[in-house]
Coordinates of C-alpha atoms and ligand atoms in Angstrom, one line a residue:
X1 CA 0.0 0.0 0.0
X2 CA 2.8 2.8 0.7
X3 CA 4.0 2.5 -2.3
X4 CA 0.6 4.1 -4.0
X5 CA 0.8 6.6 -1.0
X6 CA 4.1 8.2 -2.9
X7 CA 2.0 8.0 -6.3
X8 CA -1.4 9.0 -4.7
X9 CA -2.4 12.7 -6.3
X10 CA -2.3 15.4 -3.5
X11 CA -5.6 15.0 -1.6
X12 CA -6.1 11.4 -1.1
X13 CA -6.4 10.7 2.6
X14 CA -3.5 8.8 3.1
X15 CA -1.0 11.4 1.9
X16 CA -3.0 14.0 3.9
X17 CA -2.2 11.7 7.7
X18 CA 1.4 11.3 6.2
X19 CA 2.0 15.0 5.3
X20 CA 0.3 16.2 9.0
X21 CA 2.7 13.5 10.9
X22 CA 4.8 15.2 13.4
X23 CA 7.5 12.6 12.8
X24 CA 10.0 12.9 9.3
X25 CA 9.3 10.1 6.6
X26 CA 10.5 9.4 3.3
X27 CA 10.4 6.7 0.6
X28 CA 13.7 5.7 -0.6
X29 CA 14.0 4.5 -3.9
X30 CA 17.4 2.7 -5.4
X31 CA 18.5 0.8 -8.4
X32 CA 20.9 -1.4 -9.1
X33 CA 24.3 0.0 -9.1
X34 CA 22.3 4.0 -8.6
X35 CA 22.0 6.2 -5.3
X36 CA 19.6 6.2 -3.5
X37 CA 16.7 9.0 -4.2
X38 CA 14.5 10.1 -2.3
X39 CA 11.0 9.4 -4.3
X40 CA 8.8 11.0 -1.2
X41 CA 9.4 13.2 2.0
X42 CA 6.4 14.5 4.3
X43 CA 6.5 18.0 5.5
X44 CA 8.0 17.1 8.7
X45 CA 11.1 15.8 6.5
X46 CA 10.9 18.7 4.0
X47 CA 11.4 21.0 7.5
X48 CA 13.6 19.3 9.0
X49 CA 15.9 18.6 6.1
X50 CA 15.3 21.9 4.0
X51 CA 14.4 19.7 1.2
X52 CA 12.7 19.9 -2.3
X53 CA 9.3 17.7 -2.6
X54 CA 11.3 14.5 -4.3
X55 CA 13.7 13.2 -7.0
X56 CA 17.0 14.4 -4.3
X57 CA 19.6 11.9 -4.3
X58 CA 19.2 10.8 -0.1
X59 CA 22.5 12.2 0.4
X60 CA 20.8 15.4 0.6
X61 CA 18.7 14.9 3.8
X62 CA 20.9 12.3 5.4
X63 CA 24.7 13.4 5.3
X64 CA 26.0 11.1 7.7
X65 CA 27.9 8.0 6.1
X66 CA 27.0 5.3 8.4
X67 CA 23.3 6.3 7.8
X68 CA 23.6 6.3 4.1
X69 CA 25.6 2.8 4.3
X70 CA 23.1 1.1 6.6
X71 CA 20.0 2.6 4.3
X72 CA 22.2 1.4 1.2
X73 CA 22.4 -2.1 2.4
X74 CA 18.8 -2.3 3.3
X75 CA 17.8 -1.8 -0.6
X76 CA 20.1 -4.1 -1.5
X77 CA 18.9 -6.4 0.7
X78 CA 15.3 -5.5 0.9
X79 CA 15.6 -5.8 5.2
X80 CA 14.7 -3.8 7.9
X81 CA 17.2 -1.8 9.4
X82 CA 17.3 0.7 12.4
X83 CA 20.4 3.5 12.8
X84 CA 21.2 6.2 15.3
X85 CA 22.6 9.0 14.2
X86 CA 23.6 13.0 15.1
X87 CA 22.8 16.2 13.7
X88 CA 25.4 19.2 13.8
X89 CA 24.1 22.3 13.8
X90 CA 24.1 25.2 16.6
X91 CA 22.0 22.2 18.9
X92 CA 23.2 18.9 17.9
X93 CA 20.3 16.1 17.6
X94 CA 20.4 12.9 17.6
X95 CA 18.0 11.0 16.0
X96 CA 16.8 7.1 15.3
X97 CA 16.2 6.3 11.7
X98 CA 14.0 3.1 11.0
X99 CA 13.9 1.5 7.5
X100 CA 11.3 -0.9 6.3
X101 CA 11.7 -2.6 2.9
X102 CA 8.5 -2.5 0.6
X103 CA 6.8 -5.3 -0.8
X104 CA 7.9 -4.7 -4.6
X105 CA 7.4 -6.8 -7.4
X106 CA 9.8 -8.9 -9.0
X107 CA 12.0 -6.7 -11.2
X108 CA 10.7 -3.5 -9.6
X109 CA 12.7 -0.6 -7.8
X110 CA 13.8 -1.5 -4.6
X111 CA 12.0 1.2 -2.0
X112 CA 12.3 1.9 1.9
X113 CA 10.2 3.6 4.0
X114 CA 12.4 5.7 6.3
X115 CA 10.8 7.1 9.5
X116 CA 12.6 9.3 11.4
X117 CA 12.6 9.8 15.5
X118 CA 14.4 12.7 17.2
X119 CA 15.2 11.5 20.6
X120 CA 17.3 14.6 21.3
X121 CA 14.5 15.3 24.6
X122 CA 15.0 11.8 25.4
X123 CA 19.1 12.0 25.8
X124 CA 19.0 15.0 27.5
X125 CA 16.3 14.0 30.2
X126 CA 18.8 10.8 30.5
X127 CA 22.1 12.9 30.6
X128 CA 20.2 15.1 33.3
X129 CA 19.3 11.9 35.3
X130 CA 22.4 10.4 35.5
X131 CA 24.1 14.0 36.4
X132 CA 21.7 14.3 39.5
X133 CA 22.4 10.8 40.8
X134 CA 26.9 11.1 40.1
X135 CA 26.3 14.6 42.3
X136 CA 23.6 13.1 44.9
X137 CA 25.8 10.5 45.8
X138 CA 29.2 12.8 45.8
X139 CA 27.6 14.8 47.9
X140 CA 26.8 12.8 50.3
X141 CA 29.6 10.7 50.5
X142 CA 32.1 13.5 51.6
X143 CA 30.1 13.3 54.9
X144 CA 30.1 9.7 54.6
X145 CA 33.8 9.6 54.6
X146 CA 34.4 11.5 57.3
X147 CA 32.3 10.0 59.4
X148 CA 33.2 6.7 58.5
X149 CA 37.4 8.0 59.1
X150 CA 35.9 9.4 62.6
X151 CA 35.2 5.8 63.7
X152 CA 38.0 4.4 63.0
X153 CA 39.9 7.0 65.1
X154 CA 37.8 7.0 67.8
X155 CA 38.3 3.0 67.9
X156 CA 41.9 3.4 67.8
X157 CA 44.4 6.4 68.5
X158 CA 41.7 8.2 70.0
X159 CA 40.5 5.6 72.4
X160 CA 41.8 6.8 75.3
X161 CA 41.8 10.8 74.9
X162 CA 38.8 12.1 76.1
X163 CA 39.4 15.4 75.0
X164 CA 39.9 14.6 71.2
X165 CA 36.8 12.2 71.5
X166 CA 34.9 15.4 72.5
X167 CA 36.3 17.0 69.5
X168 CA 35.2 14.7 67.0
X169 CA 32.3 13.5 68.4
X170 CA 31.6 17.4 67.7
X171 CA 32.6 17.2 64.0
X172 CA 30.5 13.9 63.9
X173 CA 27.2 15.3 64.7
X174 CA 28.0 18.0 62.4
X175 CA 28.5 15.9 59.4
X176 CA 25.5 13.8 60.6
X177 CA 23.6 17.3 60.7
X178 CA 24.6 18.0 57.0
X179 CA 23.7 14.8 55.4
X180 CA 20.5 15.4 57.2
X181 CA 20.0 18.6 55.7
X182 CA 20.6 17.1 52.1
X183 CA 18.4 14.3 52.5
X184 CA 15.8 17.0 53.4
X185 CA 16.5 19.2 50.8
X186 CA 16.2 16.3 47.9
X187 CA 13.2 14.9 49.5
X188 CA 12.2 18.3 49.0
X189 CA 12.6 18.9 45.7
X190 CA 11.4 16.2 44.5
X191 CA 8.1 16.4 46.1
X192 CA 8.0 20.0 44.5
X193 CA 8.7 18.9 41.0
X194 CA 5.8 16.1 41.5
X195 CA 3.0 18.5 41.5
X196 CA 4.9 21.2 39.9
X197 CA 2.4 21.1 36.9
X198 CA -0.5 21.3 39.4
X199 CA -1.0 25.3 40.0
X200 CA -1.8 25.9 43.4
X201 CA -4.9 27.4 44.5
X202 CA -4.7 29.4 48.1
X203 CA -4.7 32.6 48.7
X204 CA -1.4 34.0 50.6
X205 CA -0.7 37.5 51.8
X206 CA 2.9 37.6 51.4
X207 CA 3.1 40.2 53.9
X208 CA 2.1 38.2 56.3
X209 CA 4.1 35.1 55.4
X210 CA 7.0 37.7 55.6
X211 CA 6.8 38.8 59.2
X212 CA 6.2 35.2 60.1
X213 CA 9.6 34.0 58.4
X214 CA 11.8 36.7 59.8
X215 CA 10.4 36.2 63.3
X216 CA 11.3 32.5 63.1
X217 CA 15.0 33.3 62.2
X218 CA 15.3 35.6 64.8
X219 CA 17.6 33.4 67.0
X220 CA 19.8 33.0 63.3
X221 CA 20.2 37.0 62.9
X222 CA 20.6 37.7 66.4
X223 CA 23.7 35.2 66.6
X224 CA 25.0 36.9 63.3
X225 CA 24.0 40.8 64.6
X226 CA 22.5 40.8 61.2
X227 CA 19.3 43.2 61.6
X228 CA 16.4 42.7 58.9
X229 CA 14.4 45.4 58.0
X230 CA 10.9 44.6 56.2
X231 CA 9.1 47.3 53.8
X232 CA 5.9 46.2 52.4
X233 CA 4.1 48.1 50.2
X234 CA 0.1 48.5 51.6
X235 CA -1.3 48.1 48.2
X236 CA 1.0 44.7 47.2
X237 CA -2.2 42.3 47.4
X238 CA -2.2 39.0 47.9
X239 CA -0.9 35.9 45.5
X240 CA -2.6 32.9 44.3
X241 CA -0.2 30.1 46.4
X242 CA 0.4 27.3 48.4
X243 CA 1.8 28.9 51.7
X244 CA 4.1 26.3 52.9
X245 CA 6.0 26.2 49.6
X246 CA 6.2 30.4 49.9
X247 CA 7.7 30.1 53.3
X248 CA 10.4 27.9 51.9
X249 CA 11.2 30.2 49.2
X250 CA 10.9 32.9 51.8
X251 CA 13.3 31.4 54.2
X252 CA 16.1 30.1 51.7
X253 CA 16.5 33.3 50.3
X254 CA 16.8 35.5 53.7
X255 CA 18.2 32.1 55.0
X256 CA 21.0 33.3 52.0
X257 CA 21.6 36.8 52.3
X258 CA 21.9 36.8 56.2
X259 CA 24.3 33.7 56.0
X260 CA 26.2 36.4 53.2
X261 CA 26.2 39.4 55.2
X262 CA 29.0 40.3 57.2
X263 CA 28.6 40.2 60.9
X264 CA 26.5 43.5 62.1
X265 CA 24.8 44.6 58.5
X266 CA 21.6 44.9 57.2
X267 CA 19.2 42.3 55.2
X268 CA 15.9 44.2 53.5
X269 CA 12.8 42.5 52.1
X270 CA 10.5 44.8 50.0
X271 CA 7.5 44.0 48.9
X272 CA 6.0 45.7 46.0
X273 CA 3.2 46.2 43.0
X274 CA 4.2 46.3 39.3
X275 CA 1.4 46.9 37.3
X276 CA 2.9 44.2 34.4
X277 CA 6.1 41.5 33.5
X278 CA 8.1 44.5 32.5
X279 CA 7.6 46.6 35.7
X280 CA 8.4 42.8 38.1
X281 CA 11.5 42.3 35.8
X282 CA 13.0 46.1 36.2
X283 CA 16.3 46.1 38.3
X284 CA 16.0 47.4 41.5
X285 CA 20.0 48.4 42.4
X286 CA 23.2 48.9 40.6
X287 CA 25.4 46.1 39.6
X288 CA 24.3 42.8 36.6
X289 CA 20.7 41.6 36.2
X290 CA 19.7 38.2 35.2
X291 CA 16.5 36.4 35.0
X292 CA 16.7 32.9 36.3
X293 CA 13.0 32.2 35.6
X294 CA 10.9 33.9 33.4
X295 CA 6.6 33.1 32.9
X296 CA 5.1 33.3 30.2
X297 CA 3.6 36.8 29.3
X298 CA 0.3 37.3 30.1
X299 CA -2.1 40.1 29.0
X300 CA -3.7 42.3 32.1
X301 CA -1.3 40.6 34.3
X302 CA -0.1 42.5 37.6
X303 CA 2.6 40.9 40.0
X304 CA 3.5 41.2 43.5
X305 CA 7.1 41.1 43.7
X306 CA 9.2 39.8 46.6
X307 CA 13.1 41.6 46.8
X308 CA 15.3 40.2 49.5
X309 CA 18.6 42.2 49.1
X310 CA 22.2 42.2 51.3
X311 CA 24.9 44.3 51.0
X312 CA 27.8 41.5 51.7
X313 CA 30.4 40.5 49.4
X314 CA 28.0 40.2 46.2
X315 CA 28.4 37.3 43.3
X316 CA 30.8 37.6 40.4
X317 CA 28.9 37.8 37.2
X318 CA 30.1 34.5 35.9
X319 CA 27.9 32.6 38.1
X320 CA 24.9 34.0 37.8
X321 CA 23.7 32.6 35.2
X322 CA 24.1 28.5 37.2
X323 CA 22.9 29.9 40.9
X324 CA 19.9 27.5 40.6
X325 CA 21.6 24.6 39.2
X326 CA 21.2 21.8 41.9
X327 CA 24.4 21.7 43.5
X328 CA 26.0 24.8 42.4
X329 CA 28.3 26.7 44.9
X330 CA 30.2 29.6 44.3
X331 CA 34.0 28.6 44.6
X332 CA 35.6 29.8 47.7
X333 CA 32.7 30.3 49.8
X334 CA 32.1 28.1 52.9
X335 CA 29.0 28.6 53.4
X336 CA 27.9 25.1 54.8
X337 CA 25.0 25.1 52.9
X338 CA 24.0 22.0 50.4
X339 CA 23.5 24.2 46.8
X340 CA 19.9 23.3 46.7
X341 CA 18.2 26.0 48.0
X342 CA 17.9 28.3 44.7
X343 CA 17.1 25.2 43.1
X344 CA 14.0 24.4 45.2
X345 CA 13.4 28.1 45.0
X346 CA 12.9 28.3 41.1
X347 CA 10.7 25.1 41.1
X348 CA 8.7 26.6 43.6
X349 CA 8.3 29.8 41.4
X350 CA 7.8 27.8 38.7
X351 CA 4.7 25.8 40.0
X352 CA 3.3 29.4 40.8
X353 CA 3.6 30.7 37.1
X354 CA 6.3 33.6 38.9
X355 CA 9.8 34.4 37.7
X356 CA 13.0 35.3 39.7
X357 CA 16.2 37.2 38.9
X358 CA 19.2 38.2 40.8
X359 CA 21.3 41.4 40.8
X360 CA 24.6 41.6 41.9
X361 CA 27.3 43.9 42.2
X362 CA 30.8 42.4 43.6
X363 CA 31.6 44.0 47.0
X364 CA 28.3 45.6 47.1
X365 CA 25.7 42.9 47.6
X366 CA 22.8 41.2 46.0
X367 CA 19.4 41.2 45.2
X368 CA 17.0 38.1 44.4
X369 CA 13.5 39.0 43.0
X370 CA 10.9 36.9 42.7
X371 CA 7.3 38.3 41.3
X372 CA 4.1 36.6 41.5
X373 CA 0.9 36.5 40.2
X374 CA -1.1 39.0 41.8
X375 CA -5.1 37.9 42.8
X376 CA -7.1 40.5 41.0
X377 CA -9.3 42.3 43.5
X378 CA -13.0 42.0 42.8
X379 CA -14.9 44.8 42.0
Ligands
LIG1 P1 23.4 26.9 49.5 O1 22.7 25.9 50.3 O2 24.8 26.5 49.2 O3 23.3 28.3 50.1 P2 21.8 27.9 47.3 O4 21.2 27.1 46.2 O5 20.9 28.6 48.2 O6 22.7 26.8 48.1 O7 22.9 28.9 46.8 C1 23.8 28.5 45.8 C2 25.1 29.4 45.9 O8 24.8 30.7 45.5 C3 25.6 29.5 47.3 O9 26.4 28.4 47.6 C4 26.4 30.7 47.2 O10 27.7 30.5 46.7 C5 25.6 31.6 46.3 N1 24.7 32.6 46.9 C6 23.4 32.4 47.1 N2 22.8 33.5 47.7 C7 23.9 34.4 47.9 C8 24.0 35.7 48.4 N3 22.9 36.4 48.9 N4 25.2 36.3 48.4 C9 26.3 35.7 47.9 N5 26.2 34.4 47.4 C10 25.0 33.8 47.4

């Protein structure tokens, strides 16, 4: 039957599902001792390859050799074949090409439907996986390690020194304390990105959920000297959120710029109106801006938009851009912390339809921004 579908005048049904397939296809047609042409290519194919409607040899839309050798062989042979192959272009792409031999008649052309898969999505999601797991386990092995070397002291040199046992015992529970704190954090995010398709559907006066977050850190700024002063703006309004998940975000971010302020300064947290995206995005202080998370526009749209700022030591341009990559740390600083906290942060945002973006200046201090969708007051 395919082989009418590439003879079938425009129109017929067939060529119609063929032509609106998302996926590439062509018919591949070869004679003896000829190259193979391409007799048929859907629009998908024509797209993807830039090519004319037929009669191109198939070197045209397939340049790779392996792919033209395996397809090649297949006509000869009249089997199936299957053959993975890669794209350059400004993205690579990998794709899957599948051949299936048509039934021909004796003395006939040989022809081969080729479908085409791009599994480019597929790798990456795969790459990404297999990332996530080499840096879970890293990170908590370096604990592991240390804990496990710990042991073994304390069983041997330091078996009869109470003062050193005291010591490590002290190290111990801090290492204990930090694998903790990962566990949490990863349990964490991947609860978030579970229902991160689901939009939440409370009401939340960020205000509110402000004041409640810097009185629980209290004993936290107090221990630093770091003072935080809250400015909310009366006429801010209320978000459409789920309030647990906006405490979080809350709390890693002034969790963040009191842990980066030097002993004795200031931490502020405004909260403001912009009347649309352009107003939430504008920068608020001197120094680089970058959007980490951006929503899609929407008409009519105001925002309520959350700015937790420090004036510590700031973040050197290159890394703004990977702040919310799981597990990245800016080089050189000790902060303790486990590189997931921005991360959670952005998924948060993300299940709310919000954006975020972070200005920093180097010595002067940084600002992380996060807008939300404001609740329309009714009338
Ligand atoms: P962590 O748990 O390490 O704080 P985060 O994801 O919250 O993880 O932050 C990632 C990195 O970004 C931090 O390790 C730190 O290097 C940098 N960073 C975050 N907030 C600030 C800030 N306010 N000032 C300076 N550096 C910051």
């Amino acid at each position: 039957m395919p082989d009418t579908i590439a003879r079938a005048g425009a129109g017929s049904a067939a060529q119609l599902i063929l032509e609106l397939l998302p996926e590439p296809v062509l018919l591949v047609r070869g004679g003896e001792g000829e190259t193979p042409e391409i007799a048929y290519a859907n629009k998908a194919a024509r797209d993807v390859f830039r090519l004319e409607l037929t009669g191109a040899p198939l070197g045209a839309a397939l340049r790779r050799p392996e792919v033209l050798e395996a397809i090649e062989a297949a006509l000869a042979t009249s089997t199936s074949t299957e053959v993975a192959f890669e794209t350059i272009g400004v993205q690579p792409r990998y794709w899957r090409a599948f051949a299936r031999p048509l039934e021909t008649e004796p003395g006939m052309l040989n022809e081969l439907v080729v479908v085409l898969r791009d599994e480019t999505d597929a790798r990456r999601t795969e790459r990404m996986r297999a990332d996530f797991l080499a840096n879970a386990s890293h990170e908590l092995r370096t604990p592991l390690a240390s804990l496990a070397g710990f042991v073994e002291t304390l069983r041997t040199h330091a078996k009869d020194d109470p003062e050193a046992r005291d010591k490590f015992l002290g190290i111990m529970a801090q290492q204990a304390n930090r694998m903790a704190r990962l566990v949490d954090d990863l349990l964490s995010l991947s609860r978030i990105e579970l229902n991160e398709h689901i939009a939440p559907s409370g009401k939340v006066d960020l205000a509110r959920t402000i004041q409640d977050v810097s009185d629980a850190i209290r004993p936290l700024t107090a221990e630093r000297e770091v003072k935080i002063s809250v400015r909310a703006d009366a006429n801010a309004g209320s978000v459409t959120g789920d309030r647990d998940q906006l405490v979080q975000v809350i709390q890693n971010l002034v969790d963040n710029a009191v842990k980066y302020t030097p002993r004795g300064g200031d931490v502020r947290v405004d909260l403001e109106f912009a009347i649309n995206l352009e107003a939430a995005r504008a920068p608020s202080r001197s120094g680089v801006s970058l959007s980490l998370l951006s929503p899609d526009a929407s008409d009519g749209q105001s925002y309520v938009v959350l700015r937790v700022s420090d004036f510590g030591q700031g973040i050197a341009r290159q890394h703004l851009p990977r702040l919310s990559e799981r597990f990245y740390r800016v080089e050189g600083q000790r902060s303790g912390g486990t590189g997931l906290g921005l991360a959670i942060v952005k998924h948060i945002i993300n299940r709310h339809r919000g954006g975020l973006t972070v200005e920093s200046a180097e010595g002067e201090g940084t600002t992380f921004s996060v807008y939300l969708p404001r609740v329309v007051p009714q009338a």
